[in-house]
Coordinates of C-alpha atoms in Angstrom, one line a residue:
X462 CA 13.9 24.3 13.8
X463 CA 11.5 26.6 15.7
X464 CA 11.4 24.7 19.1
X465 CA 15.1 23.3 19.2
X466 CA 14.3 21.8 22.4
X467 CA 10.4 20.4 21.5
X468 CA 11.3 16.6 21.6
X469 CA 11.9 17.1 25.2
X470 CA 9.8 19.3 26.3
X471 CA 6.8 17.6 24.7
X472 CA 5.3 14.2 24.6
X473 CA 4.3 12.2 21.3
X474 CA 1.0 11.6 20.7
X475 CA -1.2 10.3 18.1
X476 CA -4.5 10.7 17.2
X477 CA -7.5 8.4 19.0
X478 CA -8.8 5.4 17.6
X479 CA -13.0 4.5 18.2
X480 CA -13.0 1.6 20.3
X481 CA -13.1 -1.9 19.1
X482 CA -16.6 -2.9 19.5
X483 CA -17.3 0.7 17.9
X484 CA -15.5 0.4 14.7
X485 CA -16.1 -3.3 14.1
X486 CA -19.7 -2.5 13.6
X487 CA -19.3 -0.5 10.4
X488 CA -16.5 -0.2 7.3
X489 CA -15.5 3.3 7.7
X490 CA -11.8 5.0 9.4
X491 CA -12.2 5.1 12.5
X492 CA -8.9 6.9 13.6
X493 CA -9.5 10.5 14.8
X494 CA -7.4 14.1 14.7
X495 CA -6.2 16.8 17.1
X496 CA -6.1 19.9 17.7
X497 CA -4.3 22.6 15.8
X498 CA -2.1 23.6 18.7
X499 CA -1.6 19.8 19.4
X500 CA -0.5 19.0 15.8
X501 CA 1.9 22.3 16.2
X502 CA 3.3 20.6 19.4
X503 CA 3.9 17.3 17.6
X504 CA 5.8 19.6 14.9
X505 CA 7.9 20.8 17.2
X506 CA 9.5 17.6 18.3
X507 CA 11.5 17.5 15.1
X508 CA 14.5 17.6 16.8
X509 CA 17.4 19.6 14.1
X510 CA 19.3 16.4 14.4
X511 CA 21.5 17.4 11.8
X512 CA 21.2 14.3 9.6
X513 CA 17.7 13.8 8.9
X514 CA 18.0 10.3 8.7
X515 CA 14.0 10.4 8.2
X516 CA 14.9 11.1 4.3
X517 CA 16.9 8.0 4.4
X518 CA 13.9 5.8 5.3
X519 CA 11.4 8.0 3.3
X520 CA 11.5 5.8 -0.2
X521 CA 9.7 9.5 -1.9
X522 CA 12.9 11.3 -0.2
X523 CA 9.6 13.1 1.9
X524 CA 11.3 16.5 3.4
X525 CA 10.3 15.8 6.7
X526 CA 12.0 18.3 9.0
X527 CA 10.6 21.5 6.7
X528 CA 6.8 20.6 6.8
X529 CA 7.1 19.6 10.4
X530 CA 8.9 22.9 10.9
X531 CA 6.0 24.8 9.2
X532 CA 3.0 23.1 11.4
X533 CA 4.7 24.1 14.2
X534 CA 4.9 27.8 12.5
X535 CA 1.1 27.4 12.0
X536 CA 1.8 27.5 8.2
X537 CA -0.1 25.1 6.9
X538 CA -0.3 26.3 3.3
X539 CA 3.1 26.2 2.3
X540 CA 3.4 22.5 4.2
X541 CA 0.8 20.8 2.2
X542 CA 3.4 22.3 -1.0
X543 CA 6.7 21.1 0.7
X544 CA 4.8 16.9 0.8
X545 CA 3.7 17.8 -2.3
X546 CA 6.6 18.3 -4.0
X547 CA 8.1 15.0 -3.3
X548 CA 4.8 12.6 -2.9
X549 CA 1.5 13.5 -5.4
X550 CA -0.6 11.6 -2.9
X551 CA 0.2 12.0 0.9
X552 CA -3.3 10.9 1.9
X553 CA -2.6 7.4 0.6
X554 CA 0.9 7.1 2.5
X555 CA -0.4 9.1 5.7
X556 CA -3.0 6.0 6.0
X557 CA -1.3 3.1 4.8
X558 CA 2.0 3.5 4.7
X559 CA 4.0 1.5 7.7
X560 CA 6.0 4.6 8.4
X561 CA 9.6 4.2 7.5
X562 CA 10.8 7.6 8.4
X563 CA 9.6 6.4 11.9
X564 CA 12.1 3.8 12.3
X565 CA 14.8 6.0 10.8
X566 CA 14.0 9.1 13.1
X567 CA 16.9 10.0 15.1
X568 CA 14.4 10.4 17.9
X569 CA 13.4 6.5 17.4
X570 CA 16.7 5.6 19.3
X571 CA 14.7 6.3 22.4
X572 CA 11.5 4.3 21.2
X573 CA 10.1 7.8 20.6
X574 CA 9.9 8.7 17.7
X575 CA 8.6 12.2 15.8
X576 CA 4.9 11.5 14.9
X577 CA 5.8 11.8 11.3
X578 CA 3.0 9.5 9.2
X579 CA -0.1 11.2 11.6
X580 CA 1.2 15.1 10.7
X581 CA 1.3 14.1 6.9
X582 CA -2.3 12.8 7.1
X583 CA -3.1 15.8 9.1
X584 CA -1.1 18.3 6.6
X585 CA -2.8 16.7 3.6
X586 CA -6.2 16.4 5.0
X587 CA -6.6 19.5 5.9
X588 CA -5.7 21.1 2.8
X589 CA -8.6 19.1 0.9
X590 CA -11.0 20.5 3.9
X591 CA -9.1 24.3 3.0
X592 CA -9.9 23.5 -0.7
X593 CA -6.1 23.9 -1.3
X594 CA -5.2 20.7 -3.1
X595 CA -6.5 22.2 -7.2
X596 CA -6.0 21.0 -10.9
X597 CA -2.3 21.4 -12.0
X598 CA -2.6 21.8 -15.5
X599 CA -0.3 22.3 -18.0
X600 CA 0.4 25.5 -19.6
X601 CA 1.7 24.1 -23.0
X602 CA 0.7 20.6 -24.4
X603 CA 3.8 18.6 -26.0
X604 CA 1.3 16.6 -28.7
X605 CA 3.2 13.5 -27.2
X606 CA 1.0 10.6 -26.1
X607 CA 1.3 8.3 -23.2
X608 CA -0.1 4.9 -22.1
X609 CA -0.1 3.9 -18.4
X610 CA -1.6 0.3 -18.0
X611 CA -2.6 0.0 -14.3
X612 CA -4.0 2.4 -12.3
X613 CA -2.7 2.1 -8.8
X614 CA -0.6 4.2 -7.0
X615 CA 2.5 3.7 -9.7
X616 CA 0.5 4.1 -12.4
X617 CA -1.6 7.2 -11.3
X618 CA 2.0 8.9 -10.2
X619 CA 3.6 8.7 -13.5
X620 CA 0.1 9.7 -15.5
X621 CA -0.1 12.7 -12.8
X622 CA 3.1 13.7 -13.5
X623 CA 3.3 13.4 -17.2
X624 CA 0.2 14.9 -17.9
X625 CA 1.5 18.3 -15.6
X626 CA 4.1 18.4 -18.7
X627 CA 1.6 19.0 -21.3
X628 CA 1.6 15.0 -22.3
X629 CA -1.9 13.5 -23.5
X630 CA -2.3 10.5 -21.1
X631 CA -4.3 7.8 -20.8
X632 CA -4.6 5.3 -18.2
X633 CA -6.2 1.7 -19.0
X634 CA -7.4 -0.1 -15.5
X635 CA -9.4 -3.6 -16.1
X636 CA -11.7 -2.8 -13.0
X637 CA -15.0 -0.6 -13.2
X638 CA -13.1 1.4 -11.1
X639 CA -9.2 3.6 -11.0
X640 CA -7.4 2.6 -8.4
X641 CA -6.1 -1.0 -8.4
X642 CA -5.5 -2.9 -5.5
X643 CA -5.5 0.9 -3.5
X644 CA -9.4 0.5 -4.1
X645 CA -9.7 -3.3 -4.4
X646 CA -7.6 -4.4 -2.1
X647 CA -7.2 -1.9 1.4
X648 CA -10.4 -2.2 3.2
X649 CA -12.4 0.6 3.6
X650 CA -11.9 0.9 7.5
X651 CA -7.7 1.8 6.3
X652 CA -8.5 4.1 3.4
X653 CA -12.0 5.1 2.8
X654 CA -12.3 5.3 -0.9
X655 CA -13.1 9.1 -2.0
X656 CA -9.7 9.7 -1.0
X657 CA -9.0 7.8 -4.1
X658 CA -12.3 9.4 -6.4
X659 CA -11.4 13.2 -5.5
X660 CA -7.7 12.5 -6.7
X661 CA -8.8 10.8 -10.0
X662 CA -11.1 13.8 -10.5
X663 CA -8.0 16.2 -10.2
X664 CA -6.2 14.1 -12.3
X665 CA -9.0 14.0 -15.4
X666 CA -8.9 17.7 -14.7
X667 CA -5.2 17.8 -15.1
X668 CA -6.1 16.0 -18.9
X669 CA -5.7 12.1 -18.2
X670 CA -7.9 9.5 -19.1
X671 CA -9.3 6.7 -18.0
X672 CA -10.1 3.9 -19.8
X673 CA -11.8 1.3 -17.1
X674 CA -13.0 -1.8 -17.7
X675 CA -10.0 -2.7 -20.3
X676 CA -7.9 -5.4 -19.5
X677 CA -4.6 -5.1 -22.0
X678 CA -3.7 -8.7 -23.4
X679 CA -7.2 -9.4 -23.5
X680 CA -9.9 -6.7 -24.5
X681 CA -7.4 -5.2 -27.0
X682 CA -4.0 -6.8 -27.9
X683 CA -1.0 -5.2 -26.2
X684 CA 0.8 -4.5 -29.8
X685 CA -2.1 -2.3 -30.6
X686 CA -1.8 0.2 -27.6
X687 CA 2.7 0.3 -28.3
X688 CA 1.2 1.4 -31.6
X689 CA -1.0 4.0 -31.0
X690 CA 1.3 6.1 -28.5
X691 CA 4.6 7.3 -28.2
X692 CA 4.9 5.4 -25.3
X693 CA 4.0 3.1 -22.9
X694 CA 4.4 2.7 -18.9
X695 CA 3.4 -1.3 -17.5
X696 CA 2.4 -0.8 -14.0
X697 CA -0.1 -3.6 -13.6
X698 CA 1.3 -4.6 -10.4
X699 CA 2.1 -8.5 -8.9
X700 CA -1.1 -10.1 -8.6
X701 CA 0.3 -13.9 -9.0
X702 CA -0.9 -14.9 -5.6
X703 CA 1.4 -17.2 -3.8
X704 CA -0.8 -20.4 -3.7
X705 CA -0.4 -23.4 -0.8
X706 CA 0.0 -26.8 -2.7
X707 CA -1.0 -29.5 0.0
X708 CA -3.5 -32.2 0.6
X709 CA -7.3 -31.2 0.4
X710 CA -6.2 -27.4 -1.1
X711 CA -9.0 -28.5 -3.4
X712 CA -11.8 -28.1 -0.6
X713 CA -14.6 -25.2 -1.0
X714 CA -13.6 -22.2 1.2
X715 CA -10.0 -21.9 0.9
X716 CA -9.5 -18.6 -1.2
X717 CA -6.7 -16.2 -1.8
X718 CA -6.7 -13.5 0.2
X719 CA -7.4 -10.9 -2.2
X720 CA -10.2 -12.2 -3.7
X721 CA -12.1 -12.0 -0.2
X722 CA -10.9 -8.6 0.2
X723 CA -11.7 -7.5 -2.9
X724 CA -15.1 -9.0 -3.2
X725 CA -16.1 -7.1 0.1
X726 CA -14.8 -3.9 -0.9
X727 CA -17.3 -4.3 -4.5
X728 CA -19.8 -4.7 -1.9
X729 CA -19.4 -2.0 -0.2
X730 CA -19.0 0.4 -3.2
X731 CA -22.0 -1.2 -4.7
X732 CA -20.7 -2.6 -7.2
X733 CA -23.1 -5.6 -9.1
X734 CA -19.9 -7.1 -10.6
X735 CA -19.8 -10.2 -7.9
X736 CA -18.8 -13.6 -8.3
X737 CA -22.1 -16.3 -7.4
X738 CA -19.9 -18.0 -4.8
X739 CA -19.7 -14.8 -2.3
X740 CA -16.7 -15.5 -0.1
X741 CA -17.7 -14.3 3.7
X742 CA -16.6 -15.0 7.1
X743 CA -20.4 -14.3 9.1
X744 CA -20.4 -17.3 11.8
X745 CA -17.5 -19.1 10.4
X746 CA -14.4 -20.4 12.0
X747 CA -11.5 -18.1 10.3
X748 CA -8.1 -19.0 9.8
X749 CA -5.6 -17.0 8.2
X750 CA -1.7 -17.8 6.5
X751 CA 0.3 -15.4 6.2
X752 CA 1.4 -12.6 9.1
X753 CA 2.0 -9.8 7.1
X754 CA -0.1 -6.7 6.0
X755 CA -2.7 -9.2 3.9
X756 CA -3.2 -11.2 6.6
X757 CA -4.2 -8.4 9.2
X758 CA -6.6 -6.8 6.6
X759 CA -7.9 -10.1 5.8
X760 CA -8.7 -10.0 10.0
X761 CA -10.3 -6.8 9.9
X762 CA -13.0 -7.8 7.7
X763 CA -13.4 -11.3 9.4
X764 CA -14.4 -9.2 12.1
X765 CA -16.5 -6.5 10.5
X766 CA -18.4 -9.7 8.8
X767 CA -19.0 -10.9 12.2
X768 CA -16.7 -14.1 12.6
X769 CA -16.9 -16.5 14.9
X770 CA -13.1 -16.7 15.3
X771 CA -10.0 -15.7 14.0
X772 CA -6.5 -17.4 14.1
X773 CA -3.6 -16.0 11.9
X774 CA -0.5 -18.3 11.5
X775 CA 2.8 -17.6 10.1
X776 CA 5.8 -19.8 9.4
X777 CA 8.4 -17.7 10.5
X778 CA 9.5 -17.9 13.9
X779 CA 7.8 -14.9 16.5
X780 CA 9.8 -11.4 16.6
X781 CA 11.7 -10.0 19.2
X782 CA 9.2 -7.4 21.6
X783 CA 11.6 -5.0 20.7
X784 CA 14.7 -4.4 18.1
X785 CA 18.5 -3.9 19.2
X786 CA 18.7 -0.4 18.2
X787 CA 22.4 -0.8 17.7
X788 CA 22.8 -3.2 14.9
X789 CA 19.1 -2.5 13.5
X790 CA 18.7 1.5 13.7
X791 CA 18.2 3.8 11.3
X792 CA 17.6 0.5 9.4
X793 CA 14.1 -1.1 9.2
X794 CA 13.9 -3.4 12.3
X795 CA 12.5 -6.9 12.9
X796 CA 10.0 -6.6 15.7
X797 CA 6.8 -7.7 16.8
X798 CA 3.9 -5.6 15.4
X799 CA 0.5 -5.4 15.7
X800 CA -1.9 -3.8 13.5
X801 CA -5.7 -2.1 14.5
X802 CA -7.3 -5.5 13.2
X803 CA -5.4 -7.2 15.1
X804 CA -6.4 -5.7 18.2
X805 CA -9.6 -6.5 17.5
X806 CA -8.9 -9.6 18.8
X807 CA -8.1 -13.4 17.6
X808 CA -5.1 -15.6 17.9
X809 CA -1.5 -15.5 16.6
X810 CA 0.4 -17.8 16.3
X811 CA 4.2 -18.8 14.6
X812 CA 6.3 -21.4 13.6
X813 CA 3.7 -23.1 11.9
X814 CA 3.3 -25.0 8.8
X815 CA -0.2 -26.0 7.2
X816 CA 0.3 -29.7 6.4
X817 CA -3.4 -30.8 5.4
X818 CA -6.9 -29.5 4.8
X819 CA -10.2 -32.2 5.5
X820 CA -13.8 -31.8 5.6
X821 CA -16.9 -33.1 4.4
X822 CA -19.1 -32.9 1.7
X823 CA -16.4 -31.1 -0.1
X824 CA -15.8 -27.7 2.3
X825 CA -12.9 -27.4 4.4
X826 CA -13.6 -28.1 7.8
X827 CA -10.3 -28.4 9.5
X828 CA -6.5 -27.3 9.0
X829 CA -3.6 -29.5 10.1
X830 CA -0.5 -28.1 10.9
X831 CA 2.7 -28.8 13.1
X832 CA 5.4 -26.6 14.4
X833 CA 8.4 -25.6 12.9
X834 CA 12.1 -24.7 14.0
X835 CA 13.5 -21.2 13.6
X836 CA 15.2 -23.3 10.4
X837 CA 12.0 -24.1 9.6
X838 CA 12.3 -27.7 9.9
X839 CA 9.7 -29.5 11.1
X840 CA 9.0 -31.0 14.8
X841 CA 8.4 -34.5 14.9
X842 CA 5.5 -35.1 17.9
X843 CA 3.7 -31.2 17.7
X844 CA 1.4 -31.8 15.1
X845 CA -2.0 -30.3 15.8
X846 CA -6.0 -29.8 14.0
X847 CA -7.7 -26.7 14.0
X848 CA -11.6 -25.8 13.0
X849 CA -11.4 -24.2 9.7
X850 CA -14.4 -23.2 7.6
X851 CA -12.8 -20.3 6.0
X852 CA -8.8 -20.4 4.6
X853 CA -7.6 -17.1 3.5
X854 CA -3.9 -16.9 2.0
X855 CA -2.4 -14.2 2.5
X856 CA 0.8 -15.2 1.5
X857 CA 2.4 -12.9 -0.6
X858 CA 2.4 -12.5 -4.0
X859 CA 5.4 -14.0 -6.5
X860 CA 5.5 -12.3 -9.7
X861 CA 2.8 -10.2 -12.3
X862 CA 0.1 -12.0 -14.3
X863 CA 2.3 -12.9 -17.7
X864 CA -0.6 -14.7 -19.4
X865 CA -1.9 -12.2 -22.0
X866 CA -0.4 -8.4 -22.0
X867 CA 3.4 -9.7 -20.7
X868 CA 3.2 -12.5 -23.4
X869 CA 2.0 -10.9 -25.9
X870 CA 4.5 -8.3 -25.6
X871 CA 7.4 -10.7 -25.2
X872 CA 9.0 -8.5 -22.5
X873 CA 12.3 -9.9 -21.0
X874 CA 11.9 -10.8 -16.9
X875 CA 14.2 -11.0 -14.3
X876 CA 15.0 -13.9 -12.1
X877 CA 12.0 -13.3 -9.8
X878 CA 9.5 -13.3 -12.9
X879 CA 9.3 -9.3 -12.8
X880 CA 9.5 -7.3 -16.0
X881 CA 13.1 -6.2 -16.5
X882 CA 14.2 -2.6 -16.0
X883 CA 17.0 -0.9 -13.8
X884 CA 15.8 2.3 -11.8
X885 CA 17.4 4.8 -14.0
X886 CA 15.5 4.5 -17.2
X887 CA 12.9 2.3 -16.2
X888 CA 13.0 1.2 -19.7
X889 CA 12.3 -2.6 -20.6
X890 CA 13.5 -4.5 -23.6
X891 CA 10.8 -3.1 -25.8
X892 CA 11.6 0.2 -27.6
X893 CA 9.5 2.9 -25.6
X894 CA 7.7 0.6 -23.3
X895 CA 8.9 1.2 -19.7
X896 CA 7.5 -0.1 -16.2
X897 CA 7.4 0.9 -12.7
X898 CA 5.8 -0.3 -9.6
X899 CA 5.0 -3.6 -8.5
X900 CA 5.5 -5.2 -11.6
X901 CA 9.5 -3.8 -11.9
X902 CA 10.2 -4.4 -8.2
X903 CA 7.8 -7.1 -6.9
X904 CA 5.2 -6.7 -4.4
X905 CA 6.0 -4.2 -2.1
X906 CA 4.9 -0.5 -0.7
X907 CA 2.5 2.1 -1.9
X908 CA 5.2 4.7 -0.9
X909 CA 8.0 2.7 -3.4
X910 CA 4.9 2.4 -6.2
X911 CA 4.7 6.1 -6.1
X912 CA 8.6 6.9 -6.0
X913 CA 8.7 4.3 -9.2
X914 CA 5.8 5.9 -10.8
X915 CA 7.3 9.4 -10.4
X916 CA 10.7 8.4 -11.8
X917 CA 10.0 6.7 -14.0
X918 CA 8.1 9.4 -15.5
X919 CA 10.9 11.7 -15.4
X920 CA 12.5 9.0 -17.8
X921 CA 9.5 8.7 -20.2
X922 CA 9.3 12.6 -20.4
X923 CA 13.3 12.6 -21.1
X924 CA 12.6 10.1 -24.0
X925 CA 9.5 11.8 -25.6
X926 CA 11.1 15.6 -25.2
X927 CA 15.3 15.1 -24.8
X928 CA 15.2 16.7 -21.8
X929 CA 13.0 16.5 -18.3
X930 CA 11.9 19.4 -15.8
X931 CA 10.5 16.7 -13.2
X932 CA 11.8 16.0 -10.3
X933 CA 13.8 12.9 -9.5

């Protein structure tokens, strides 16, 4: 590394947020930059540990210690190609990604880790504002054609990378929009949504298109698209929402997650495509299930939609403050976490189980709940009500949507009620239909949706040509 000694000579530092009575008063980012010299600084404390184990906790094998190397060199240009080659969109995982090559940083043993997700977002952003980031298109086409069904960051991976091969690719999304839950479901204030709009215009530069507003299984039968190409990626996602079976689930205002998020995002693009019952947290009591990444967004918005409170409960017992670094490190830990929406304020609170719903005149008006045992058994005596006039799960998703396309293909599932596939071939028991994403793996990162989508890609180009240049 340039500065062998940099991760003791220099402090980490990230990049300011706008305070909270600032940001919660509109739907933009509101996280800031630094100077060049700063970012060259925060380069520098890459620390030549000899095993990067940042590559081990990167799931698109980022090459973290060269493109830190090269901001510290003041060589911007050649970074923005070293996170290219591995990850086709690091303004998606530079804001939204939890930062696994954090926790796996040698440096992180010290509770100091190299600043690694901030320099991405500044590497990438800063070669959009250069004008760096171009089409990539092919040279030679192949003649071959390719369906992608799904259009979030697995999907739009795999049609990248296919269509820089010289392969005619479409993309079907069901929305108005491309994008998928990267548009529909992160609120604004996380990713603003032209990072998504100037990618999807490289991309239908590059040759792919998109079909929008074309739900497979139902506006066209899935048999039809198998046969009109010469192959065929599912990544549709999981977008079975994990629902909450108790008394009174029946009451007006107890939605899914996603749909609240989603709806506000339409608004917010303009989009005349809402539902009449508008789902919105202005002067309402707000209580959230579910304490992971949902839930906080789902907090955020309460917020930016002027709640009158907030409460997020989850069922598992509270985390440690901190992780034992010996038995957890370069592992991803259990520890307690908060997000920016959370900061915003509200209450948090675990070990609790939602027993009940009541209210009146058919609109939830109160949750029931009583504490639970790190078992998760329940204790007798600690039962307690809550105002409620807005539920929002956010409690995970279990499996894709099989009603139409999966049916209708008859693809086999595994256990968990994902489409079948290893993460070699990524081919399912259809001849030449293969899937990555969500919908092989289960709900899980926008970092593993794009490693999927850009493997699985290799193995669709391998199948249509007998041989692959892309990169695995």
């Amino acid at each position: 590394m340039g500065k062998v000694t940099g991760f003791l000579d220099f402090p980490s530092r990230h990049p300011d947020r706008a305070d909270v009575a600032e940001r919660v008063a509109h739907w933009g980012e509101f996280t800031g930059s630094l100077p060049d010299e700063e970012w060259a600084l925060q380069g520098a404390r890459c620390m030549d540990c000899g095993i990067p184990f940042c590559h081990q906790g990167c799931p698109v094998n980022n090459i973290v210690p060269d493109w830190n190397d090269l901001v510290y060199r003041d060589r911007w240009r050649e970074a923005i190609e070293v996170l290219h080659s591995t990850n086709n969109f690091p303004e998606f995982t530079g804001r939204i990604c939890p930062a696994p090559c954090e926790e796996a940083c040698t440096l992180n043993i010290i509770d100091d880790p190299v600043t690694i997700k901030s320099i991405e977002c500044a590497i990438i952003d800063r070669a959009w504002a250069e004008g760096w980031v171009k089409p990539d298109i092919a040279q030679l086409k192949t003649g071959r054609t390719v369906a992608i069904i799904g259009s979030g960051p697995a999907g739009l991976a795999c049609a990248q990378q296919l269509a820089r091969v010289g392969h005619d690719v479409t993309v079907f999304e069901k929305n108005s929009k491309a994008g998928g839950l990267l548009r529909y479901g992160i609120p604004d204030f996380k990713m603003e949504k032209h990072q998504i709009d100037r990618r999807i215009e490289q991309m239908e530069a590059e040759g792919v298109v998109f079909r929008t507003d074309c739900l497979v299984g139902h506006d066209i039968v899935a048999q039809e698209v198998v046969q009109a190409f010469d192959a065929l990626v599912l990544a549709g996602g999981s977008e079975r929402p994990r629902n909450l079976t108790v008394p009174g689930r029946e009451l007006d205002g107890i939605h899914f997650a996603m749909d609240f998020l989603t709806q506000q995002n339409r608004r917010n693009s303009g989009e005349l495509t809402l539902p009449d019952e508008k789902i919105l947290a202005t002067g309402k009591h707000v209580v959230v299930i579910g304490g992971g990444d949902t839930g906080s967004d789902c907090i955020g918005t309460s917020w930016r939609q002027k709640a009158k409170s907030v409460t997020q409960f989850e069922i598992l017992s509270k985390p440690p403050r901190k992780e034992d670094k010996g038995t957890t490190w370069p592992e991803w830990p259990l520890k307690m976490r908060t997000s920016s929406s959370q900061e915003e304020g509200g209450d948090r609170d675990w070990s609790v189980a939602t027993e009940a719903f009541s209210g009146d005149n058919g609109k939830v008006r109160a949750l029931h709940g009583v504490r639970l045992t790190p078992r998760l058994e329940r204790i007798e005596g600690t039962e307690f009500e809550i105002d409620a006039d807005l539920v929002l799960l956010a409690m995970g998703f279990v499996h894709p949507v099989r009603e139409g396309m999966l049916e209708q293909l008859g693809v086999d599932l595994d256990r968990s009620g994902n489409v079948a596939a290893d993460t070699e071939a990524y081919r399912t028991s259809i001849d030449k239909v293969f899937t990555a994403g969500d919908m092989r793996r289960g709900q899980s990162l926008v970092v593993w949706a794009i490693r999927e989508g850009r493997q699985c890609a290799r193995s669709v180009d391998n199948f249509l040509m007998g041989v692959s240049t892309l990169p695995r």
